[in-house]
Amino acid sequence: MSKGKRETSPMTVFLDVASSHSGHQHTQPVPCRQEVIATSFIKERSKVNAVPLKNKKASSFHEFARNTSDAWDIGDDEEEDFSSPSFQTLNSKVALATAAQVLENHSKLRVKPERSQSTTSDVPASYKVIKSSSDAQLSRNSSDTCLRNPLHKQQSLPLRPIIPLVARISDQNASGAPPMTVREKTRLEKFRQLLSSHNTDLDELRKCSWPGVPREVRPVTWRLLSGYLPANTERRKLTLQRKREEYFGFIEQYYDSRNEEHHQDTYRQIHIDIPRTNPLIPLFQQPLVQEIFERILFIWAIRHPASGYVQGINDLVTPFFVVFLSEYVEEDVENFDVTNLSQDMLRSIEADSFWCMSKLLDGIQDNYTFAQPGIQKKVKALEELVSRIDEQVHNHFRRYEVEYLQFAFRWMNNLLMRELPLRCTIRLWDTYQSEPEGFSHFHLYVCAAFLIKWRKEILDEEDFQGLLMLLQNLPTIHWGNEEIGLLLAEAYRLKYMFADAPNHYRR
């Protein structure tokens, strides 16, 4: 991928298709209007052979891309010309069929309003869409088992309380378990003892953090595990003061250059990508938060010319920002108005997010240099690993000509942030920061475990199109700590089996 402004290349086209330019949700991709038309039509065609897009069913990625690229690419830039040929190539039959269906549905609603109202009133309150998860209590009635309609592709998942569409950021268990058990209180006390000792034992801290870090001590723990803070408690205050001043020195030195010609493309791409970052979470749509993200990403890009800014890096700021914000906010942060914080608090959150993100990227920068060699190597390693641990899934992909790069590129580029709710990413990063080379090496085994988790759904899909749609929209909205814990346990098992014996997964 290119620095700043993207160039049109096979890798860029693929990332456009794979990432759908959306934030994380929760983390599921948010379709634009044209994507909804294309996707709904594809699903309709599989049920009723009404208005086929093409006589020949899409059997390869190139055919799939040709059929959908016009829809997926719309909305890519702010100044998109809707009279351009790319927009006009939308299949007119698709548009007409979809419009006719919408009008028909609308007329039915007008004819039978009473039925529609009664149907709505019959649905339990816990099933209605809740826009603000911090204003609503999650409830579950004994009759849920009979009434609940499971989501598509989620029939095999256990029944859980309905989590709002705007996924909660708080790291509660998805099963609704109590937030603080006796065991968790004991763990919290253990953390506090470690963190308050004169010289924190970082090895012991990593060991305690692997199964998850309590919310109350996560900010200082992440600063220590990332290498941002020293282990010596007496040096921490001065270190924080110096690093925060250094960051805002960069702002004064470099930020005005965003309007200069040689930096305009970089800043423009950042400015376009920021609103796409977690678009369903109100916190990230606040202008003040978006300005903070723009400064962080622009300064990082200027200081790292080998890679510059690459789409996907914008996602990596969000977990740090949420964790450091939680240091000042007791309630759930997804709807918190950051203007209620003092200027000093906001400056501390911004500087700490910048430095911790920089520490993370230092370990995976080859993911974002020219041609992104780090990602290509990791995707190849994932393919080799899956071919050894689940040959049936691997052969299923080969049979329907699915390339790992078509879905796993995003997994590596965004560290699974587009596939998981943000609360799950934060829990995942507790472990990544506790593992040696967690973001670069252990992530490979997490991706392998994540893929095999969906083996039943994968094997049920019997065409290229269905497989790619499934892999780009995996149903994880209800995931919480329990699911991430199981995923990490399986990833650790795979690492134990294969990491020290790489020939085991090489053919």
Coordinates of C-alpha atoms in Angstrom, one line a residue:
M1 CA 0.0 0.0 0.0
S2 CA 1.1 3.5 -0.6
K3 CA 2.0 6.2 1.9
G4 CA -0.7 8.8 2.5
K5 CA -2.8 8.8 -0.6
R6 CA -3.5 5.3 -2.0
E7 CA -2.4 4.3 -5.4
T8 CA -4.5 1.9 -7.4
S9 CA -2.8 -1.5 -7.2
P10 CA -3.9 -5.1 -6.7
M11 CA -3.1 -4.9 -3.0
T12 CA -5.1 -1.6 -2.6
V13 CA -8.1 -3.1 -4.5
F14 CA -8.0 -6.1 -2.3
L15 CA -7.9 -4.1 0.9
D16 CA -10.8 -2.0 -0.3
V17 CA -12.8 -5.2 -0.9
A18 CA -11.7 -7.0 2.3
S19 CA -12.0 -4.1 4.8
S20 CA -15.0 -2.4 3.4
H21 CA -13.6 0.8 4.9
S22 CA -15.5 0.4 8.1
G23 CA -14.8 0.5 11.8
H24 CA -15.6 -2.0 14.3
Q25 CA -18.9 -2.1 15.7
H26 CA -18.7 -3.4 17.5
T27 CA -16.3 -4.4 14.8
Q28 CA -18.4 -5.9 12.0
P29 CA -18.0 -3.9 8.7
V30 CA -20.6 -1.2 8.2
P31 CA -21.9 -1.5 4.6
C32 CA -22.6 1.6 2.6
R33 CA -25.9 2.0 0.7
Q34 CA -24.5 0.4 -2.4
E35 CA -23.1 -2.6 -0.4
V36 CA -26.5 -3.2 1.1
I37 CA -28.0 -3.3 -2.4
A38 CA -25.4 -5.6 -3.7
T39 CA -25.4 -7.9 -0.7
S40 CA -29.2 -8.2 -0.4
F41 CA -29.4 -8.9 -4.1
I42 CA -26.8 -11.6 -3.9
K43 CA -28.7 -13.3 -1.0
E44 CA -32.0 -12.9 -2.8
R45 CA -30.6 -14.5 -5.9
S46 CA -29.5 -17.6 -3.9
K47 CA -33.1 -18.1 -2.9
V48 CA -35.1 -17.1 -6.0
N49 CA -33.6 -17.1 -9.4
A50 CA -35.2 -13.7 -10.2
V51 CA -32.8 -11.3 -11.7
P52 CA -29.3 -12.9 -12.0
L53 CA -26.3 -10.6 -11.9
K54 CA -24.5 -12.8 -14.4
N55 CA -25.4 -16.1 -16.1
K56 CA -22.3 -17.7 -14.7
K57 CA -22.0 -17.8 -10.9
A58 CA -19.0 -16.1 -9.4
S59 CA -16.4 -18.9 -8.9
S60 CA -13.3 -16.9 -8.4
F61 CA -12.1 -13.8 -6.5
H62 CA -11.7 -11.9 -9.8
E63 CA -15.2 -12.6 -10.9
F64 CA -16.5 -11.7 -7.4
A65 CA -14.5 -8.5 -7.4
R66 CA -15.8 -7.5 -10.8
N67 CA -19.4 -8.1 -9.8
T68 CA -19.1 -6.1 -6.6
S69 CA -16.2 -3.6 -6.9
D70 CA -18.5 -0.8 -8.2
A71 CA -20.6 -1.1 -5.0
W72 CA -17.7 -1.6 -2.6
D73 CA -15.7 1.3 -3.8
I74 CA -18.4 4.0 -3.7
G75 CA -17.9 6.3 -0.7
D76 CA -14.1 5.8 -0.8
D77 CA -13.4 9.5 -1.1
E78 CA -15.1 12.6 0.1
E79 CA -15.2 14.1 -3.4
E80 CA -16.7 11.0 -5.1
D81 CA -18.3 12.0 -8.4
F82 CA -21.6 10.1 -8.5
S83 CA -21.8 10.8 -12.2
S84 CA -18.6 8.9 -12.8
P85 CA -18.6 5.8 -15.0
S86 CA -17.8 3.6 -11.9
F87 CA -21.0 4.7 -10.3
Q88 CA -23.0 4.2 -13.6
T89 CA -21.8 0.6 -13.9
L90 CA -24.1 -0.4 -11.1
N91 CA -26.5 -3.0 -12.7
S92 CA -29.7 -1.2 -13.5
K93 CA -31.7 -4.4 -13.0
V94 CA -30.3 -4.7 -9.5
A95 CA -31.4 -1.1 -8.7
L96 CA -34.8 -1.6 -10.2
A97 CA -35.5 -4.9 -8.5
T98 CA -34.3 -3.6 -5.1
A99 CA -36.4 -0.4 -5.5
A100 CA -39.5 -2.4 -6.4
Q101 CA -39.0 -4.7 -3.4
V102 CA -38.7 -1.7 -1.1
L103 CA -41.9 -0.1 -2.5
E104 CA -43.8 -3.3 -2.2
N105 CA -42.7 -3.8 1.5
H106 CA -43.6 -0.2 2.2
S107 CA -47.1 -0.6 0.7
K108 CA -47.7 -3.7 2.8
L109 CA -46.8 -1.7 6.0
R110 CA -49.2 1.0 5.0
V111 CA -52.0 -1.4 4.3
K112 CA -51.6 -3.3 7.6
P113 CA -50.3 -0.8 10.2
E114 CA -52.2 -2.5 13.0
R115 CA -50.5 -5.8 12.5
S116 CA -47.2 -4.1 12.3
Q117 CA -47.7 -2.3 15.6
S118 CA -49.0 -5.3 17.4
T119 CA -46.1 -7.4 16.2
T120 CA -43.7 -4.7 17.5
S121 CA -45.5 -4.6 20.8
D122 CA -45.4 -8.3 21.2
V123 CA -41.6 -8.4 21.1
P124 CA -40.0 -8.3 24.5
A125 CA -38.1 -5.1 25.4
S126 CA -34.9 -7.0 25.6
Y127 CA -35.0 -7.7 21.9
K128 CA -35.6 -4.2 20.7
V129 CA -32.6 -2.3 19.2
I130 CA -31.0 -0.3 22.0
K131 CA -29.0 2.6 20.8
S132 CA -27.3 3.6 24.0
S133 CA -26.0 0.6 25.9
S134 CA -25.0 2.6 28.9
D135 CA -28.6 3.7 29.4
A136 CA -30.1 0.3 29.3
Q137 CA -30.0 -2.8 31.5
L138 CA -29.4 -6.1 29.7
S139 CA -32.3 -8.4 30.7
R140 CA -33.3 -11.9 29.8
N141 CA -36.7 -13.5 30.3
S142 CA -37.4 -17.2 30.9
S143 CA -39.4 -17.2 27.6
D144 CA -36.3 -16.0 25.6
T145 CA -35.5 -19.5 24.5
C146 CA -38.8 -19.9 22.7
L147 CA -39.2 -16.4 21.3
R148 CA -35.6 -15.4 20.3
N149 CA -34.8 -15.7 16.6
P150 CA -31.1 -16.6 16.3
L151 CA -29.0 -14.5 14.0
H152 CA -27.9 -16.0 10.7
K153 CA -24.9 -18.2 11.1
Q154 CA -25.3 -18.2 14.9
Q155 CA -27.5 -21.3 15.4
S156 CA -24.6 -23.2 16.9
L157 CA -23.9 -20.5 19.5
P158 CA -25.3 -20.7 23.0
L159 CA -28.2 -18.4 23.9
R160 CA -27.0 -15.1 25.4
P161 CA -28.6 -11.9 26.7
I162 CA -29.1 -9.5 23.8
I163 CA -26.2 -7.1 23.6
P164 CA -27.1 -3.7 22.0
L165 CA -26.2 -3.1 18.4
V166 CA -23.8 -0.4 19.6
A167 CA -21.5 -2.9 21.3
R168 CA -20.5 -2.2 24.8
I169 CA -16.9 -1.3 25.4
S170 CA -16.8 -2.5 29.0
D171 CA -15.0 -5.8 29.3
Q172 CA -17.9 -7.7 30.9
N173 CA -18.5 -11.4 30.1
A174 CA -21.0 -11.9 27.4
S175 CA -22.8 -14.4 29.5
G176 CA -23.8 -11.7 32.0
A177 CA -21.6 -13.1 34.8
P178 CA -21.1 -10.8 37.8
P179 CA -18.4 -8.2 37.1
M180 CA -16.3 -8.9 40.2
T181 CA -16.1 -12.3 41.8
V182 CA -14.0 -13.3 44.9
R183 CA -11.3 -14.6 42.6
E184 CA -11.2 -11.4 40.6
K185 CA -10.9 -9.4 43.7
T186 CA -7.9 -11.5 44.8
R187 CA -6.4 -11.0 41.3
L188 CA -6.9 -7.2 41.6
E189 CA -5.2 -7.1 44.9
K190 CA -2.3 -9.1 43.5
F191 CA -1.9 -6.5 40.7
R192 CA -2.0 -3.6 43.1
Q193 CA 0.8 -5.2 45.2
L194 CA 2.9 -5.7 42.1
L195 CA 2.4 -2.2 40.7
S196 CA 3.0 -0.5 44.1
S197 CA 6.3 -2.3 44.8
H198 CA 9.5 -0.2 44.5
N199 CA 10.6 -2.1 41.3
T200 CA 7.7 -3.9 39.6
D201 CA 8.6 -7.5 38.6
L202 CA 7.7 -7.3 34.9
D203 CA 8.0 -11.0 34.4
E204 CA 5.5 -11.6 37.2
L205 CA 3.3 -8.8 35.8
R206 CA 3.2 -10.5 32.4
K207 CA 2.3 -13.8 34.0
C208 CA -0.6 -12.2 35.9
S209 CA -1.8 -10.2 32.8
W210 CA -1.9 -13.1 30.4
P211 CA -5.4 -14.2 31.5
G212 CA -6.6 -10.6 31.5
V213 CA -6.0 -7.4 33.4
P214 CA -8.6 -5.9 35.7
R215 CA -10.1 -2.7 34.4
E216 CA -9.0 -0.7 37.4
V217 CA -5.3 -1.3 36.9
R218 CA -5.2 -1.7 33.1
P219 CA -3.9 1.8 32.2
V220 CA -0.8 1.6 34.3
T221 CA -0.3 -2.1 33.5
W222 CA -0.4 -1.4 29.7
R223 CA 2.0 1.5 30.1
L224 CA 4.5 -0.9 31.9
L225 CA 4.0 -3.9 29.5
S226 CA 4.5 -1.7 26.4
G227 CA 7.8 -0.4 27.7
Y228 CA 6.5 3.2 28.0
L229 CA 6.9 3.4 31.8
P230 CA 9.9 2.2 33.8
A231 CA 9.5 -0.5 36.4
N232 CA 10.9 1.8 39.1
T233 CA 8.0 3.6 40.7
E234 CA 10.1 6.7 41.6
R235 CA 10.9 7.3 38.0
R236 CA 7.4 7.0 36.6
K237 CA 6.1 10.5 37.3
L238 CA 9.1 12.2 35.8
T239 CA 9.0 9.9 32.8
L240 CA 5.4 10.5 32.1
Q241 CA 5.9 14.3 32.4
R242 CA 8.9 14.2 30.0
K243 CA 7.3 12.0 27.4
R244 CA 4.1 14.0 27.3
E245 CA 6.0 17.2 26.9
E246 CA 8.0 15.6 24.1
Y247 CA 4.9 14.6 22.2
F248 CA 3.4 18.0 22.3
G249 CA 6.8 19.4 21.2
F250 CA 6.3 17.2 18.1
I251 CA 2.8 18.8 17.7
E252 CA 4.3 22.3 17.7
Q253 CA 7.1 21.3 15.4
Y254 CA 5.3 19.2 12.8
Y255 CA 1.5 19.5 12.9
D256 CA 1.3 22.8 10.9
S257 CA 3.1 21.1 8.1
R258 CA 0.0 19.0 7.3
N259 CA -1.1 21.8 4.9
E260 CA 2.2 21.7 3.0
E261 CA 2.1 20.1 -0.4
H262 CA 4.3 17.1 0.4
H263 CA 2.2 16.2 3.4
Q264 CA -1.3 17.0 2.1
D265 CA -2.0 13.5 0.8
T266 CA -1.0 11.9 4.0
Y267 CA -3.2 14.2 6.1
R268 CA -6.1 14.0 3.7
Q269 CA -6.1 10.1 3.9
I270 CA -6.0 10.3 7.7
H271 CA -8.9 12.9 7.7
I272 CA -11.0 10.5 5.5
D273 CA -10.3 7.4 7.6
I274 CA -10.9 8.8 11.1
P275 CA -14.7 9.0 10.8
R276 CA -14.7 5.3 9.6
T277 CA -13.0 4.3 12.9
N278 CA -15.7 2.5 15.0
P279 CA -18.6 4.4 13.4
L280 CA -21.2 2.8 15.6
I281 CA -19.6 4.0 18.8
P282 CA -20.6 7.6 19.6
L283 CA -17.4 8.3 21.5
F284 CA -15.3 8.1 18.3
Q285 CA -17.7 10.4 16.3
Q286 CA -17.0 13.4 18.6
P287 CA -15.1 16.1 16.8
L288 CA -12.6 16.5 19.7
V289 CA -11.8 12.8 19.7
Q290 CA -11.3 12.8 15.9
E291 CA -9.0 15.8 16.2
I292 CA -6.9 13.9 18.8
F293 CA -6.7 10.9 16.5
E294 CA -5.7 13.1 13.5
R295 CA -2.8 14.5 15.5
I296 CA -1.6 11.1 16.8
L297 CA -1.6 9.5 13.3
F298 CA -0.1 12.5 11.5
I299 CA 2.8 12.9 13.9
W300 CA 3.4 9.1 13.8
A301 CA 3.5 9.2 10.0
I302 CA 5.9 12.1 9.9
R303 CA 8.2 10.4 12.3
H304 CA 8.1 7.1 10.4
P305 CA 8.8 8.0 6.7
A306 CA 9.7 4.4 5.8
S307 CA 6.0 3.4 6.0
G308 CA 4.1 6.7 6.5
Y309 CA 0.4 6.4 7.2
V310 CA -1.3 3.3 5.9
Q311 CA -5.0 2.5 6.2
G312 CA -5.5 0.2 9.2
I313 CA -3.2 2.0 11.5
N314 CA -6.1 4.3 12.5
D315 CA -7.7 1.3 14.2
L316 CA -4.7 0.6 16.4
V317 CA -5.1 3.9 18.3
T318 CA -8.6 3.1 19.7
P319 CA -7.8 0.4 22.3
F320 CA -5.1 2.6 23.9
F321 CA -7.4 5.7 23.8
V322 CA -10.3 3.8 25.5
V323 CA -8.0 2.3 28.2
F324 CA -6.4 5.6 29.1
L325 CA -9.7 7.3 29.0
S326 CA -11.1 4.8 31.5
E327 CA -8.6 6.1 34.0
Y328 CA -10.7 9.2 34.3
V329 CA -14.2 7.8 33.6
E330 CA -16.0 5.4 35.9
E331 CA -19.1 4.7 33.8
D332 CA -19.1 3.0 30.4
V333 CA -17.1 5.2 28.0
E334 CA -18.9 4.5 24.7
N335 CA -21.2 7.5 25.1
F336 CA -19.0 9.7 27.3
D337 CA -18.6 13.3 26.3
V338 CA -14.9 14.0 26.4
T339 CA -15.5 17.8 26.7
N340 CA -16.3 17.1 30.4
L341 CA -12.6 16.3 30.9
S342 CA -10.0 18.9 31.7
Q343 CA -7.4 20.0 29.2
D344 CA -4.6 18.3 31.2
M345 CA -6.5 15.0 31.3
L346 CA -7.1 15.1 27.5
R347 CA -3.4 15.9 26.8
S348 CA -2.3 13.0 29.0
I349 CA -4.6 10.5 27.2
E350 CA -3.5 11.7 23.8
A351 CA 0.2 11.6 24.6
D352 CA 0.1 8.2 26.3
S353 CA -2.0 6.8 23.3
F354 CA 0.6 8.0 20.9
W355 CA 3.6 6.5 22.7
C356 CA 2.0 3.1 23.4
M357 CA 0.8 2.9 19.8
S358 CA 4.3 3.7 18.6
K359 CA 5.8 1.0 20.8
L360 CA 3.3 -1.5 19.3
L361 CA 4.1 -0.5 15.7
D362 CA 7.8 -0.7 16.3
G363 CA 7.4 -4.5 16.5
I364 CA 5.3 -4.8 13.4
Q365 CA 6.4 -2.0 11.1
D366 CA 7.2 -4.3 8.3
N367 CA 3.4 -4.8 8.0
Y368 CA 3.2 -1.2 6.7
T369 CA 6.3 -0.6 4.7
F370 CA 6.3 -0.7 0.9
A371 CA 4.4 -3.8 -0.4
Q372 CA 3.7 -4.8 3.2
P373 CA 6.1 -7.8 3.3
G374 CA 5.3 -8.5 6.9
I375 CA 1.6 -9.2 6.2
Q376 CA 2.4 -11.3 3.2
K377 CA 4.7 -13.5 5.2
K378 CA 2.2 -13.9 8.0
V379 CA -0.6 -14.8 5.6
K380 CA 1.6 -17.4 4.0
A381 CA 2.5 -18.8 7.4
L382 CA -1.2 -18.9 8.3
E383 CA -1.9 -20.9 5.2
E384 CA 0.8 -23.4 6.0
L385 CA -0.3 -23.7 9.6
V386 CA -4.0 -24.3 8.7
S387 CA -3.0 -26.9 6.1
R388 CA -1.4 -29.0 8.9
I389 CA -3.9 -28.5 11.7
D390 CA -7.1 -28.8 9.6
E391 CA -6.5 -30.2 6.2
Q392 CA -10.3 -30.4 5.5
V393 CA -10.8 -26.6 5.8
H394 CA -7.6 -26.0 3.8
N395 CA -8.8 -28.2 1.0
H396 CA -12.3 -26.7 1.1
F397 CA -10.7 -23.3 0.4
R398 CA -8.7 -24.7 -2.5
R399 CA -11.7 -26.4 -4.0
Y400 CA -13.6 -23.1 -4.2
E401 CA -10.5 -21.1 -5.1
V402 CA -10.4 -19.0 -1.9
E403 CA -7.0 -17.5 -1.3
Y404 CA -6.0 -16.8 2.3
L405 CA -4.9 -13.3 1.3
Q406 CA -8.5 -12.4 0.4
F407 CA -9.6 -12.6 4.0
A408 CA -6.5 -12.9 6.2
F409 CA -4.9 -9.7 4.9
R410 CA -7.3 -7.7 7.0
W411 CA -6.8 -10.0 10.0
M412 CA -3.1 -9.1 9.9
N413 CA -3.4 -5.5 8.8
N414 CA -5.9 -4.6 11.5
L415 CA -4.9 -7.2 14.1
L416 CA -8.5 -8.7 14.0
M417 CA -10.0 -5.4 15.1
R418 CA -12.5 -5.5 12.3
E419 CA -13.6 -9.0 13.2
L420 CA -14.1 -8.5 17.0
P421 CA -16.0 -6.1 19.3
L422 CA -13.7 -3.5 20.8
R423 CA -14.1 -4.9 24.3
C424 CA -12.7 -8.2 22.9
T425 CA -9.8 -6.5 21.3
I426 CA -8.9 -4.8 24.6
R427 CA -9.0 -8.2 26.4
L428 CA -7.0 -9.8 23.5
W429 CA -4.3 -7.1 23.9
D430 CA -3.9 -7.9 27.6
T431 CA -2.5 -11.2 26.4
Y432 CA -0.6 -9.8 23.4
Q433 CA 1.3 -7.4 25.6
S434 CA 2.1 -10.3 28.0
E435 CA 3.5 -12.6 25.3
P436 CA 7.0 -12.2 23.8
E437 CA 6.3 -10.7 20.3
G438 CA 2.6 -11.0 21.0
F439 CA 1.5 -8.7 18.2
S440 CA 3.8 -10.1 15.6
H441 CA 4.3 -13.8 16.4
F442 CA 1.5 -15.0 18.8
H443 CA -1.1 -13.2 16.6
L444 CA -0.5 -15.8 13.9
Y445 CA -1.7 -18.6 16.2
V446 CA -4.7 -16.6 17.3
C447 CA -5.7 -16.1 13.7
A448 CA -5.4 -19.9 13.1
A449 CA -7.5 -20.7 16.1
F450 CA -10.0 -18.0 15.1
L451 CA -10.4 -19.5 11.6
I452 CA -10.8 -23.1 12.9
K453 CA -13.4 -21.8 15.3
W454 CA -15.7 -21.3 12.3
R455 CA -14.9 -24.6 10.6
K456 CA -18.5 -25.9 10.6
E457 CA -19.8 -22.7 9.1
I458 CA -17.0 -22.7 6.6
L459 CA -17.6 -26.3 5.5
D460 CA -21.3 -25.5 5.1
E461 CA -20.6 -22.9 2.5
E462 CA -20.2 -24.5 -0.9
D463 CA -19.3 -21.6 -3.2
F464 CA -16.7 -18.9 -3.4
Q465 CA -19.1 -16.1 -2.9
G466 CA -20.7 -17.6 0.2
L467 CA -17.3 -18.3 1.8
L468 CA -15.9 -14.8 1.2
M469 CA -19.1 -13.2 2.6
L470 CA -18.9 -15.4 5.7
L471 CA -15.2 -14.8 6.3
Q472 CA -15.7 -11.0 6.0
N473 CA -18.7 -10.9 8.3
L474 CA -18.1 -13.5 11.1
P475 CA -20.8 -13.3 13.8
T476 CA -18.8 -12.2 16.9
I477 CA -21.1 -9.3 18.1
H478 CA -22.0 -11.3 21.2
W479 CA -18.5 -12.3 22.1
G480 CA -17.0 -11.4 25.5
N481 CA -14.2 -12.5 27.8
E482 CA -15.2 -16.2 27.8
E483 CA -14.9 -16.5 24.0
I484 CA -11.6 -14.7 23.9
G485 CA -10.3 -16.8 26.8
L486 CA -11.1 -20.0 24.8
L487 CA -9.6 -18.5 21.6
L488 CA -6.4 -17.6 23.4
A489 CA -6.2 -21.1 25.1
E490 CA -6.4 -22.8 21.7
A491 CA -3.9 -20.3 20.2
Y492 CA -1.5 -21.1 23.0
R493 CA -1.9 -24.8 22.4
L494 CA -1.1 -24.3 18.7
K495 CA 1.9 -22.2 19.5
Y496 CA 3.2 -24.9 22.0
M497 CA 2.8 -27.6 19.3
F498 CA 4.3 -25.7 16.3
A499 CA 6.3 -22.6 17.3
D500 CA 9.4 -24.5 18.3
A501 CA 9.0 -27.1 15.6
P502 CA 8.2 -25.1 12.4
N503 CA 9.0 -28.1 10.1
H504 CA 5.8 -29.7 11.5
Y505 CA 3.7 -27.3 9.4
R506 CA 5.9 -27.1 6.4
R507 CA 5.1 -29.5 3.5

